[in-house]
Tab-separated table of C-alpha atoms in Angstrom:
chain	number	residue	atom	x	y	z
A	1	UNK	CA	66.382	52.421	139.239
A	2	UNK	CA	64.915	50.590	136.435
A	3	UNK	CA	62.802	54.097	135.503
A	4	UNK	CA	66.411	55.713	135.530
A	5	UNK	CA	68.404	53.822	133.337
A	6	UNK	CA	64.972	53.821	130.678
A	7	UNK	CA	64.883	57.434	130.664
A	8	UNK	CA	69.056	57.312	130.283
A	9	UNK	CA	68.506	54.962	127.530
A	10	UNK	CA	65.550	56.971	125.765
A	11	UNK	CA	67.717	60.142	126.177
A	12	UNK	CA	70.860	58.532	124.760
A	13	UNK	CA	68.570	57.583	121.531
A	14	UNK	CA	67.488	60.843	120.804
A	15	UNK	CA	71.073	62.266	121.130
A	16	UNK	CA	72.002	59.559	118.796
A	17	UNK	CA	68.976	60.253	116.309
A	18	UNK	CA	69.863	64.105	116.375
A	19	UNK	CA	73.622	63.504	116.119
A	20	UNK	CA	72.770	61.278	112.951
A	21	UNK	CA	70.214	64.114	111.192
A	22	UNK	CA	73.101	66.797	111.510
A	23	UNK	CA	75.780	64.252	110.533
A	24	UNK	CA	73.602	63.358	107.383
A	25	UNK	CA	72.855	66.916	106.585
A	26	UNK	CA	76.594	67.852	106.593
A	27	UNK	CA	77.007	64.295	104.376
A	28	UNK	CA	74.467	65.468	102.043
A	29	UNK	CA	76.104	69.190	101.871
A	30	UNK	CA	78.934	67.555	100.632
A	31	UNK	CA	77.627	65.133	98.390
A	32	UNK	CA	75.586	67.331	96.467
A	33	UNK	CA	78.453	69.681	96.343
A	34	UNK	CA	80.598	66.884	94.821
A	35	UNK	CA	77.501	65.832	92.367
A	36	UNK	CA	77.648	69.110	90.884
A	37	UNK	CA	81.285	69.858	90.429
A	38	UNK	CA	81.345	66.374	88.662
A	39	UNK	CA	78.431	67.059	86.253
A	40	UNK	CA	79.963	69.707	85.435
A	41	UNK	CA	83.196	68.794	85.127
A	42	UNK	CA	81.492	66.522	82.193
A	43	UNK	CA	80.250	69.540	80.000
A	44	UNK	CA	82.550	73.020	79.803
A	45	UNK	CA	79.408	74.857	78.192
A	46	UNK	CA	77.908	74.755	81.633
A	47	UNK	CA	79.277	76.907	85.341
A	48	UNK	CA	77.898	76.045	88.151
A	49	UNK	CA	78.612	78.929	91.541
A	50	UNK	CA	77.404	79.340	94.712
A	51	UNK	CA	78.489	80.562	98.121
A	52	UNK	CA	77.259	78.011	100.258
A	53	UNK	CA	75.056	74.540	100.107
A	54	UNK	CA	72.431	73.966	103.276
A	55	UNK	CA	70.292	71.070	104.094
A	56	UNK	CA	68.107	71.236	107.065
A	57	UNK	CA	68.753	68.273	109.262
A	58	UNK	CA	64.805	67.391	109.908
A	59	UNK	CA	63.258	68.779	107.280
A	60	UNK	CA	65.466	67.494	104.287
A	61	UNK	CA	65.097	71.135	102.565
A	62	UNK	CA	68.258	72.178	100.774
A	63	UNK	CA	69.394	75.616	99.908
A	64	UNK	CA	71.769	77.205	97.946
A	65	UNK	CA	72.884	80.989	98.274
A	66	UNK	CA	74.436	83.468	95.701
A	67	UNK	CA	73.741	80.633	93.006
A	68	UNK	CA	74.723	81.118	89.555
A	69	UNK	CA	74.670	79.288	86.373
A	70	UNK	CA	76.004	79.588	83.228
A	71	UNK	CA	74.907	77.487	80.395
A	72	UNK	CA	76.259	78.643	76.676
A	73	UNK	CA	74.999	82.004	76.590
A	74	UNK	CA	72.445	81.547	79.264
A	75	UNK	CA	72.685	82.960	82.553
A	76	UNK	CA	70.819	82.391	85.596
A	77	UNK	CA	70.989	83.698	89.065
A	78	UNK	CA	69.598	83.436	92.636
A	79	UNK	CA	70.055	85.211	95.743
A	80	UNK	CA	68.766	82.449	97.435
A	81	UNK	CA	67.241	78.808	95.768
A	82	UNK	CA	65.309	76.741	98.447
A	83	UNK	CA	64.547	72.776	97.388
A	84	UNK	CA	61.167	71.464	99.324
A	85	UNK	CA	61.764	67.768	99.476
A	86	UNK	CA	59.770	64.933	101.189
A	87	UNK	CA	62.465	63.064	104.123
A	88	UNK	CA	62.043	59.686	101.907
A	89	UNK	CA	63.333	61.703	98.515
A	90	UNK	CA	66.266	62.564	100.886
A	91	UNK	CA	67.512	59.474	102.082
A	92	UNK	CA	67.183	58.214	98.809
A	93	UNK	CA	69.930	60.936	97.404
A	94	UNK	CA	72.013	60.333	100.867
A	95	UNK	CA	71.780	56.704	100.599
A	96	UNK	CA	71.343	56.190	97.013
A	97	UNK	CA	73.228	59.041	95.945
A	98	UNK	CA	72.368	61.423	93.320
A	99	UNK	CA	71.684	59.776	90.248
A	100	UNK	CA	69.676	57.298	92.086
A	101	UNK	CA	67.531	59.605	94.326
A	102	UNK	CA	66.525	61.957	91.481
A	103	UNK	CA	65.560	59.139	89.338
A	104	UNK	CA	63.014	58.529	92.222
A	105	UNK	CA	62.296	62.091	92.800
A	106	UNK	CA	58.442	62.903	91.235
A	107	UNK	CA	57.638	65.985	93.067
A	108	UNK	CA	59.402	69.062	93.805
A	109	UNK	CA	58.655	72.338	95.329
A	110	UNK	CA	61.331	75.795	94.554
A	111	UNK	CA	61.371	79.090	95.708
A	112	UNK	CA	63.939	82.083	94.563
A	113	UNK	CA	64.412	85.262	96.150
A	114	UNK	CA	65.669	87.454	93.260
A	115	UNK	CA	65.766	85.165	90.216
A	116	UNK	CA	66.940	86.783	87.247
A	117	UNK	CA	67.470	84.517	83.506
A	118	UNK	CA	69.528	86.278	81.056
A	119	UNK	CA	70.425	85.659	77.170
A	120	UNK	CA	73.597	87.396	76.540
A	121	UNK	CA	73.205	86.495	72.791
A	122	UNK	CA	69.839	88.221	72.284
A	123	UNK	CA	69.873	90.464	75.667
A	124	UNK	CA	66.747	88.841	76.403
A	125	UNK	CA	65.718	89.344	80.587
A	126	UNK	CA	63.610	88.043	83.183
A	127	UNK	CA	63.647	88.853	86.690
A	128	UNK	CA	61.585	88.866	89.863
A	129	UNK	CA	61.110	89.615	93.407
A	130	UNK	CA	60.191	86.093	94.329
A	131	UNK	CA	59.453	82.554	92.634
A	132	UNK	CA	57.481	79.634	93.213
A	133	UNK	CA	57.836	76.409	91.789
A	134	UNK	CA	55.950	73.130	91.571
A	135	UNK	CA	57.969	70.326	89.507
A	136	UNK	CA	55.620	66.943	89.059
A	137	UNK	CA	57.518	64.202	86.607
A	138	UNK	CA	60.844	62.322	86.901
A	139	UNK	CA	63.851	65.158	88.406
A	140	UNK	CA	66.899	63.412	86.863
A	141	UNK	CA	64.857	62.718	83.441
A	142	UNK	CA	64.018	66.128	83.334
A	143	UNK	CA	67.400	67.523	84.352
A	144	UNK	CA	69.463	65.353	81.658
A	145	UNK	CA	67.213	66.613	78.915
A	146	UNK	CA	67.287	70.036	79.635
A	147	UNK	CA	70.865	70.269	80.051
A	148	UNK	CA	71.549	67.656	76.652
A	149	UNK	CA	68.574	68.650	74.611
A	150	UNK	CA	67.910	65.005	74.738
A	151	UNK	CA	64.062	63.810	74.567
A	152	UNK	CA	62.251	63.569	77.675
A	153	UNK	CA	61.834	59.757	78.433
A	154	UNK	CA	58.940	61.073	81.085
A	155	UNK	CA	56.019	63.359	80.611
A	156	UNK	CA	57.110	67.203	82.968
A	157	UNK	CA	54.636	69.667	83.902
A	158	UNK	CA	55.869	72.725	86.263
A	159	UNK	CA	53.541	75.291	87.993
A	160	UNK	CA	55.253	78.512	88.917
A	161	UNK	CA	53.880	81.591	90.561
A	162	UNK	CA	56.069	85.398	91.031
A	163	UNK	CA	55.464	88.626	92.637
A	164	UNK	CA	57.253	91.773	91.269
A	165	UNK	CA	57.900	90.148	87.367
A	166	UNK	CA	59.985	92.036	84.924
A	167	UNK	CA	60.185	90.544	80.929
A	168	UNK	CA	62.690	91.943	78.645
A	169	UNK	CA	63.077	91.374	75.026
A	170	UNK	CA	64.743	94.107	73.329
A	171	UNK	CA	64.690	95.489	70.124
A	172	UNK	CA	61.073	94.417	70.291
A	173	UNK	CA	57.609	95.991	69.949
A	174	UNK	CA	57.139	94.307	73.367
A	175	UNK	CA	60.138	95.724	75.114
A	176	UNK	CA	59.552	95.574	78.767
A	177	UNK	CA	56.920	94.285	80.933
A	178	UNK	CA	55.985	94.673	84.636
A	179	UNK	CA	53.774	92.438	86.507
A	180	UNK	CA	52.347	92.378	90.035
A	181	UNK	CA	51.984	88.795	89.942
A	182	UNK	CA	52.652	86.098	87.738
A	183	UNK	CA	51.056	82.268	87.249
A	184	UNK	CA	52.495	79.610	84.870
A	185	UNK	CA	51.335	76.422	83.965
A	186	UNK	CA	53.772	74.156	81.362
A	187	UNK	CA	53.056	70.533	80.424
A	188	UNK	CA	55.324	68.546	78.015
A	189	UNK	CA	54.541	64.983	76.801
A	190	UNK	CA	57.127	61.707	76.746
A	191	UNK	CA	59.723	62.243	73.248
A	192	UNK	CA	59.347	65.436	72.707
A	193	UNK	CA	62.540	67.085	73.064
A	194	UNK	CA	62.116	71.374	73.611
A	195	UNK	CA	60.273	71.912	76.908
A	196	UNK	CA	59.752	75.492	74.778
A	197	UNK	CA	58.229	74.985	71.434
A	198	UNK	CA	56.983	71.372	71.991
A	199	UNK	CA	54.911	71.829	75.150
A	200	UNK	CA	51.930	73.877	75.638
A	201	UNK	CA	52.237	76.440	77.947
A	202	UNK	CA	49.470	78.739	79.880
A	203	UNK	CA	50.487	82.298	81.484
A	204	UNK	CA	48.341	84.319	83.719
A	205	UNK	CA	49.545	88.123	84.509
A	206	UNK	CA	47.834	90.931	86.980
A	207	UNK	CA	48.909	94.264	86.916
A	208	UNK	CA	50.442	95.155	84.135
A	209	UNK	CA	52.672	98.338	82.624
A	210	UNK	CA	54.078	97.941	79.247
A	211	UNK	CA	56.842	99.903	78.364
A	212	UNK	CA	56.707	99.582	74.431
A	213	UNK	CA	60.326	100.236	72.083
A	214	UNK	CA	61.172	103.763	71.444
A	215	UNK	CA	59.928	103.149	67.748
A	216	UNK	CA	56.137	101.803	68.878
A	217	UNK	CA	56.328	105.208	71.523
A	218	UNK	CA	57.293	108.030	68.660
A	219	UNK	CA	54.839	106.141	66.453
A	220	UNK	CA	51.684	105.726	68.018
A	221	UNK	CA	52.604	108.636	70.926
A	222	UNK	CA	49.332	110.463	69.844
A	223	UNK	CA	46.688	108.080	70.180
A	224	UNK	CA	48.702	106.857	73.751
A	225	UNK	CA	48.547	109.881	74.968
A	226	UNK	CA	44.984	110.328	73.967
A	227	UNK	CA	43.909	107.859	76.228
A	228	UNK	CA	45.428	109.710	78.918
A	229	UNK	CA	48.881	107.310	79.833
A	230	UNK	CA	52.687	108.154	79.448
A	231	UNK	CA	53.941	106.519	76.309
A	232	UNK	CA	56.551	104.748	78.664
A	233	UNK	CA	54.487	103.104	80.816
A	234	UNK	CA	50.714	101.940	80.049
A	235	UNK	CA	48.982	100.356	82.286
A	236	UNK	CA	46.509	97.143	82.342
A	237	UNK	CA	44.506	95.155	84.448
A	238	UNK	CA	45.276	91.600	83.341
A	239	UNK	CA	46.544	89.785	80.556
A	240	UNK	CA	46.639	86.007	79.755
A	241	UNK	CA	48.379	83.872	76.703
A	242	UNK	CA	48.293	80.011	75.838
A	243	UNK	CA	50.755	78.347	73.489
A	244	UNK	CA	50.493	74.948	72.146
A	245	UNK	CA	53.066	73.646	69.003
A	246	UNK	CA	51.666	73.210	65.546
A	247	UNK	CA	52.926	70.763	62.781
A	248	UNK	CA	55.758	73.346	61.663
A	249	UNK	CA	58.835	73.086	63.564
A	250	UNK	CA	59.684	75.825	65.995
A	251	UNK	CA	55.871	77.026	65.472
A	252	UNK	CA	53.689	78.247	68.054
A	253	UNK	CA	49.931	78.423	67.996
A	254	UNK	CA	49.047	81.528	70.489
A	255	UNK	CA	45.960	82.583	72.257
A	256	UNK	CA	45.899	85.515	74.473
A	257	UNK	CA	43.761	88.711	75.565
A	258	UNK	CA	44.871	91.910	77.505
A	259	UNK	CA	42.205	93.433	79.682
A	260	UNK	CA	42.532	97.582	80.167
A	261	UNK	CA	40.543	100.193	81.892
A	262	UNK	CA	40.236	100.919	78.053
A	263	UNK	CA	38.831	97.911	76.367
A	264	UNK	CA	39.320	93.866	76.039
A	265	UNK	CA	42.130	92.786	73.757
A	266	UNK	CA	42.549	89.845	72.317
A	267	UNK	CA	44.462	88.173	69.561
A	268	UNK	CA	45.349	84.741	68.237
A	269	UNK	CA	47.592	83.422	65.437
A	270	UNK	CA	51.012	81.638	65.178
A	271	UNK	CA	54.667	82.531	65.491
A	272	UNK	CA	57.716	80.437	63.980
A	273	UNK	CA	60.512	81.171	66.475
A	274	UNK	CA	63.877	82.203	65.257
A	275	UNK	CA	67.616	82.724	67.174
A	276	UNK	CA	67.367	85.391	68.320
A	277	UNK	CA	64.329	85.955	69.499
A	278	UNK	CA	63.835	89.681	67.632
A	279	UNK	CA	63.966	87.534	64.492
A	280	UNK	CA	60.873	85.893	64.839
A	281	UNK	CA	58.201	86.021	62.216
A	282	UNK	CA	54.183	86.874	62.988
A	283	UNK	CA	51.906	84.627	60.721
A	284	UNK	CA	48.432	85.914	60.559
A	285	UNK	CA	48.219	87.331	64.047
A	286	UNK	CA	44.479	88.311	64.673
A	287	UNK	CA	44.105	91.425	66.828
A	288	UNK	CA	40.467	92.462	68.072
A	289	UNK	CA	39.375	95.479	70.741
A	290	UNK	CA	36.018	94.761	72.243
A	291	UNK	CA	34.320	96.090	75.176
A	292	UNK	CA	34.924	99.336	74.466
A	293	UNK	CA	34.761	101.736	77.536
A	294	UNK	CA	32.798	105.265	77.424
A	295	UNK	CA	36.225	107.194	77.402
A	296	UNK	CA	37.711	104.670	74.703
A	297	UNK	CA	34.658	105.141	72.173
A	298	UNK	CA	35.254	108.875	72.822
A	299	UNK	CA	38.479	108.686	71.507
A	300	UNK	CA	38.025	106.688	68.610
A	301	UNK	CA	34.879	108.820	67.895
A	302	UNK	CA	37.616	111.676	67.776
A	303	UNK	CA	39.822	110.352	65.647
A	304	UNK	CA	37.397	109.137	63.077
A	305	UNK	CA	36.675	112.821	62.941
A	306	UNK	CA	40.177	114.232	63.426
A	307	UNK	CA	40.907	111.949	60.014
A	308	UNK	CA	37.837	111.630	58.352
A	309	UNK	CA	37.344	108.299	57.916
A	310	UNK	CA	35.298	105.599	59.642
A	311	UNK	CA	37.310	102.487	61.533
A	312	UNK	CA	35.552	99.312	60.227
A	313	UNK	CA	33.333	97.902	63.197
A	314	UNK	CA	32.289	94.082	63.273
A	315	UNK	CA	29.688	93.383	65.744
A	316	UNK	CA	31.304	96.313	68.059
A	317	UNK	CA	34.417	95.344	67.724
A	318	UNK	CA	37.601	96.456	65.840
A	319	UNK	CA	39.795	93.493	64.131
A	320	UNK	CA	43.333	93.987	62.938
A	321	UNK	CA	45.818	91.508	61.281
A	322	UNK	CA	49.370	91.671	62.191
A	323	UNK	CA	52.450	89.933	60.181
A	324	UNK	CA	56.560	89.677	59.767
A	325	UNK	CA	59.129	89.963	62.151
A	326	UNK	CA	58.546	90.437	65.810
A	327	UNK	CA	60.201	93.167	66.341
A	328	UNK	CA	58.275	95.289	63.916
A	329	UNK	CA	55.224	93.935	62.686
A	330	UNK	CA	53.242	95.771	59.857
A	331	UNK	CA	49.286	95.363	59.751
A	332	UNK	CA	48.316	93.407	57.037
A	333	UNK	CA	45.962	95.239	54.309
């Protein structure tokens, strides 16, 4: 008898301990509903839309469909954006509430199906198949600075990885650009305010095809097609770019090669950002092609001849300096 009323009793608990995991699931789903209609009932530069708002009873992961956000003339959207949370993070936002649980929030992991970021000012794009993210630093620091501009009272570093990338930057030499995958490392120390031009940032792309502006295509169409690609859609192994801030405000110290069938590409110089993007300016941008392939010193072999003149060489390689506005630099002579 004893036996039965233990394994009642034990039976009645778990009921109890499930019925409380749904009931605070359903809580949170509310509360984090209400959190962000109030936030953004604060600022009218910011939307905030979604279809629906899911937490997982047990595992304390949240996700919202069809998500949507509008921030001045930033957009962002989401098929589907999953939040990886550890159980004690969650009962600190269902207990706490909001505020309180992402001020003890250090670690977060996000993943998008169908992610897209669009500037409607500068037409600016970037989509992709999937996306990975790794958040380490303090959540509502982080979140209040990005949204105010404020500095960030905490250092933030986010990790992100995609499959099936697409960057957009019109009226650029750079146009549009395809990757397979995608790896980002970003790191931004305590009072600094632009996560952007203030942090140093490392990229890491496989799989390339550039599709260069119409202008770059009817000007250089001859030597692209030389090497044997469409002038819509060149191809490259890998390509790689670091960006740390220098003393100048809005200026960016870059780093970066682009590996090709072709040749190794590298270049490294500085950039002072503008609004919009296109607007940029190119200060002594270094350009060098080493590692020339068989089929690459073929062609350049050919068009020495074709022109007759001889491309300056400097211990096999081929330098170039690059200046002015982003969207069409001119080779410095």
């Amino acid at each position: 008898m004893k036996k039965k009323y233990y394994f009642i009793g034990v039976a009645f608990f778990i009921v109890l301990l499930i019925g409380y995991h749904f009931f605070a699931a359903s809580q949170a789903e509310q509360m984090i509903d209400e959190a962000i209609q109030k936030e953004t009932q604060k600022n009218d530069a910011i939307s905030v839309q979604y279809s629906a708002i899911q937490v997982a009873p047990f595992a304390a992961d949240v996700t919202i469909n069809d998500l949507t956000i509008i921030l001045d003339n930033h957009i962002e959207r989401a098929n589907k954006l999953s939040f990886d949370i550890g159980y004690i993070d969650f009962l600190n936002i269902y207990v706490g509430g909001i505020s309180y649980g992402l001020d003890h929030l250090q670690n977060l992991q996000v993943a998008a199906i169908r992610p897209t970021y669009v500037n409607k000012k500068g037409l600016e794009e970037i989509k992709a198949d999937t996306l990975k993210i790794s958040y380490h630093g303090n959540a509502l620091d982080g979140l209040r600075s990005a949204i105010n501009g404020t500095p960030f009272a905490s250092s933030q570093t986010i990790e992100a990885q995609s499959s099936g990338l697409t960057f957009s930057i019109p009226q650029t030499t750079f146009s549009t650009v395809r990757a397979h995958h995608f790896q980002y490392s970003g790191t931004i120390a305590e009072e600094q305010a632009n996560f952007w031009t203030e942090g140093s940032h490392q990229f890491q792309l496989d799989s390339l095809v550039w599709t260069p502006s119409t202008n770059f295509q009817n000007s250089y169409s001859f030597f692209i097609k030389g090497f044997g690609y469409p002038t819509d859609a060149i191809p490259f192994k890998s390509a790689q770019l670091h960006s740390k801030p220098t003393h100048k405000a809005d200026g960016l110290h870059i780093e970066g090669s682009v590996r090709s069938e072709l040749a190794l590409f590298s270049t490294t110089g500085f950039i002072q950002l503008r609004t919009p993007l296109e607007q940029s300016k190119i200060e002594g941008m270094k350009i060098s092609a080493s590692e020339f392939s068989n089929s690459f010193s073929n062609v350049l072999t050919n068009i020495e001849r074709l022109l007759s003149f001889s491309i300056p060489k400097e211990n096999g390689s081929i330098s170039l300096q690059l200046e002015g506005p982003i969207s069409n630099p001119s080779i410095k002579k």
